[in-house]
CSV table of C-alpha atoms in Angstrom, one decimal:
chain,number,residue,atom,x,y,z
V,1104,MET,CA,18.2,20.7,-42.2
V,1105,LEU,CA,17.3,24.3,-43.3
V,1106,LEU,CA,14.2,23.0,-45.1
V,1107,THR,CA,13.0,21.3,-41.9
V,1108,LYS,CA,13.5,24.4,-39.8
V,1109,LEU,CA,11.6,26.5,-42.5
V,1110,THR,CA,8.7,23.9,-42.5
V,1111,LEU,CA,8.5,24.0,-38.7
V,1112,LEU,CA,8.5,27.8,-38.7
V,1113,SER,CA,5.7,28.0,-41.3
V,1114,VAL,CA,3.6,25.6,-39.3
V,1115,LEU,CA,4.1,27.7,-36.1
V,1116,ILE,CA,3.2,30.9,-38.0
V,1117,SER,CA,0.0,29.3,-39.4
V,1118,LEU,CA,-1.0,28.1,-36.0
V,1119,THR,CA,-0.5,31.5,-34.4
V,1120,HIS,CA,-2.6,33.1,-37.0
V,1121,ALA,CA,-5.4,30.5,-37.1
V,1122,GLY,CA,-7.6,32.4,-34.7
V,1123,PRO,CA,-9.0,31.4,-31.3
V,1124,VAL,CA,-8.8,27.8,-30.2
V,1125,GLN,CA,-12.2,26.1,-30.1
V,1126,ALA,CA,-13.1,23.4,-27.7
V,1127,LEU,CA,-13.2,20.0,-29.4
V,1128,SER,CA,-15.4,18.3,-26.8
V,1129,ALA,CA,-17.3,19.0,-23.6
V,1130,ALA,CA,-15.3,19.4,-20.4
V,1131,LEU,CA,-14.2,16.2,-18.8
V,1132,PRO,CA,-16.2,15.2,-15.7
V,1133,PRO,CA,-14.5,15.8,-12.3
V,1134,ARG,CA,-12.1,13.0,-11.3
V,1135,GLN,CA,-13.7,10.5,-8.9
V,1136,SER,CA,-11.8,9.3,-5.9
V,1137,PRO,CA,-10.7,5.7,-6.4
V,1138,SER,CA,-12.7,3.1,-4.5
V,1139,PHE,CA,-10.7,0.7,-2.4
V,1140,LYS,CA,-13.7,-1.3,-1.3
V,1141,ASN,CA,-13.4,-5.1,-1.8
V,1142,THR,CA,-9.7,-4.9,-2.8
V,1143,ASN,CA,-7.0,-7.0,-1.4
V,1144,GLY,CA,-3.4,-6.4,-0.3
V,1145,ILE,CA,-0.6,-8.8,0.0
V,1146,VAL,CA,1.2,-9.7,3.3
V,1147,ILE,CA,4.2,-12.1,3.4
V,1148,MET,CA,4.9,-13.9,6.7
V,1149,CYS,CA,7.5,-16.4,7.8
V,1150,THR,CA,7.9,-18.5,10.9
V,1151,GLU,CA,11.6,-17.7,11.2
V,1152,ALA,CA,13.5,-14.4,11.0
V,1153,ASN,CA,15.0,-13.2,7.7
V,1154,TRP,CA,12.3,-14.9,5.6
V,1155,LYS,CA,13.2,-18.4,6.6
V,1156,GLY,CA,11.1,-21.3,8.0
V,1157,GLU,CA,7.7,-21.8,6.7
V,1158,CYS,CA,6.4,-18.7,4.7
V,1159,ILE,CA,3.1,-17.7,3.3
V,1160,THR,CA,1.8,-15.0,0.9
V,1161,LEU,CA,-1.6,-13.9,2.1
V,1162,SER,CA,-4.2,-12.0,0.2
V,1163,VAL,CA,-5.8,-9.8,2.8
V,1164,PRO,CA,-8.8,-7.5,2.6
V,1165,THR,CA,-7.8,-3.8,2.9
V,1166,ASP,CA,-11.0,-2.6,4.5
V,1167,ASP,CA,-10.0,-3.0,8.1
V,1168,THR,CA,-11.4,-6.6,8.2
V,1169,CYS,CA,-9.8,-8.6,11.0
V,1170,VAL,CA,-7.7,-11.4,9.6
V,1171,GLN,CA,-7.2,-14.1,12.2
V,1172,LEU,CA,-4.0,-16.0,11.7
V,1173,GLN,CA,-4.2,-19.8,11.5
V,1174,ALA,CA,-1.6,-22.5,12.4
V,1175,PRO,CA,1.3,-22.6,11.8
V,1176,PHE,CA,1.4,-18.8,11.8
V,1177,LEU,CA,-0.8,-18.1,14.8
V,1178,TYR,CA,1.6,-16.7,17.4
V,1179,ASN,CA,4.5,-18.0,15.3
V,1180,VAL,CA,5.5,-15.1,12.9
V,1181,SER,CA,9.1,-13.9,13.0
V,1182,ALA,CA,9.1,-11.9,9.7
V,1183,ILE,CA,6.3,-9.9,8.1
V,1184,GLU,CA,6.1,-7.7,5.0
V,1185,PRO,CA,3.0,-6.0,3.6
V,1186,ALA,CA,3.3,-5.3,-0.1
V,1187,PHE,CA,4.0,-1.7,-1.1
V,1188,GLY,CA,0.7,0.3,-0.8
V,1189,THR,CA,-0.7,-1.8,2.1
V,1190,VAL,CA,-0.4,-0.9,5.8
V,1191,CYS,CA,-1.4,-3.3,8.5
V,1192,TRP,CA,-2.0,-3.2,12.2
V,1193,ARG,CA,-0.8,-6.3,14.1
V,1194,TYR,CA,-2.5,-7.5,17.2
V,1195,THR,CA,-1.5,-9.9,20.0
V,1196,SER,CA,-5.1,-11.0,20.3
V,1197,ALA,CA,-6.6,-13.5,17.8
V,1198,ASN,CA,-9.5,-11.1,17.1
V,1199,CYS,CA,-8.0,-7.7,16.6
V,1200,SER,CA,-9.2,-6.5,20.0
V,1201,ASP,CA,-6.0,-5.0,21.4
V,1202,ILE,CA,-6.5,-1.4,22.4
V,1203,CYS,CA,-3.6,1.1,22.3
V,1204,THR,CA,-3.5,3.1,25.5
V,1205,SER,CA,0.0,4.5,25.4
V,1206,PRO,CA,0.1,8.3,25.4
V,1207,SER,CA,3.3,8.1,23.2
V,1208,GLY,CA,1.7,5.8,20.6
V,1209,CYS,CA,1.9,2.1,19.9
V,1210,ASP,CA,4.1,0.0,17.7
V,1211,MET,CA,1.3,-2.0,16.1
V,1212,ILE,CA,1.8,-0.6,12.5
V,1213,VAL,CA,3.8,-2.5,9.9
V,1214,GLN,CA,4.4,-1.2,6.4
V,1215,PHE,CA,6.6,-2.0,3.4
V,1216,PRO,CA,9.4,-3.0,3.4
V,1217,GLY,CA,8.3,-4.9,6.5
V,1218,ILE,CA,10.4,-6.4,9.3
V,1219,ALA,CA,12.8,-9.2,8.7
V,1220,ASP,CA,13.3,-10.0,12.4
V,1221,LEU,CA,10.4,-9.2,14.7
V,1222,LYS,CA,12.8,-9.7,17.7
V,1223,THR,CA,14.3,-6.3,16.7
V,1224,ASP,CA,10.9,-4.5,16.7
V,1225,ASN,CA,10.0,-4.2,20.4
V,1226,ASN,CA,10.1,-8.0,20.6
V,1227,TRP,CA,7.0,-8.7,18.5
V,1228,ASP,CA,8.5,-12.1,17.6
V,1229,LYS,CA,5.9,-14.9,17.7
V,1230,LYS,CA,3.2,-12.6,19.2
V,1231,ILE,CA,1.0,-11.8,16.2
V,1232,GLY,CA,-2.5,-13.3,16.5
V,1233,SER,CA,-4.4,-11.2,13.9
V,1234,LEU,CA,-4.1,-8.3,11.4
V,1235,GLU,CA,-6.2,-5.5,10.0
V,1236,CYS,CA,-5.0,-3.9,6.8
V,1237,GLU,CA,-5.9,-0.9,4.6
V,1238,PRO,CA,-4.4,0.9,1.6
V,1239,ASP,CA,-1.4,3.0,2.5
V,1240,PHE,CA,-2.6,6.3,1.0
V,1241,ASN,CA,0.7,8.1,1.9
V,1242,ALA,CA,2.8,5.5,0.0
V,1243,LEU,CA,0.4,5.6,-2.9
V,1244,GLY,CA,0.5,9.4,-3.1
V,1245,LEU,CA,-3.3,9.7,-2.5
């Protein structure tokens, strides 16, 4: 044990008397912002509350592309969950054309962990016709 401490001490002394530290390589280039173009997120939807009925796991674009739901999910979703890192806007129209005009904000956003029973969320049960999704930068810490 004493020998180990002495060895460590001699290494530290030699490092402190080795002179100025020299750069081993050129400076690293500045970090580039990650690109989220052409990436996909995951959204799970079920036709019954609490993840029952017919369920689907969709791979959705995260570049605000409108995703029109198809049967049997068109106007038939009772539970929805975007994967962590994805945020989606849900629309009652089939072409993402709803416009929020409420001065207090709208309840169109859905994020992880999702909503197991859309009846409990301002009665969105069986009203979703389309979605637009993007990366959830806050959840991802970006």
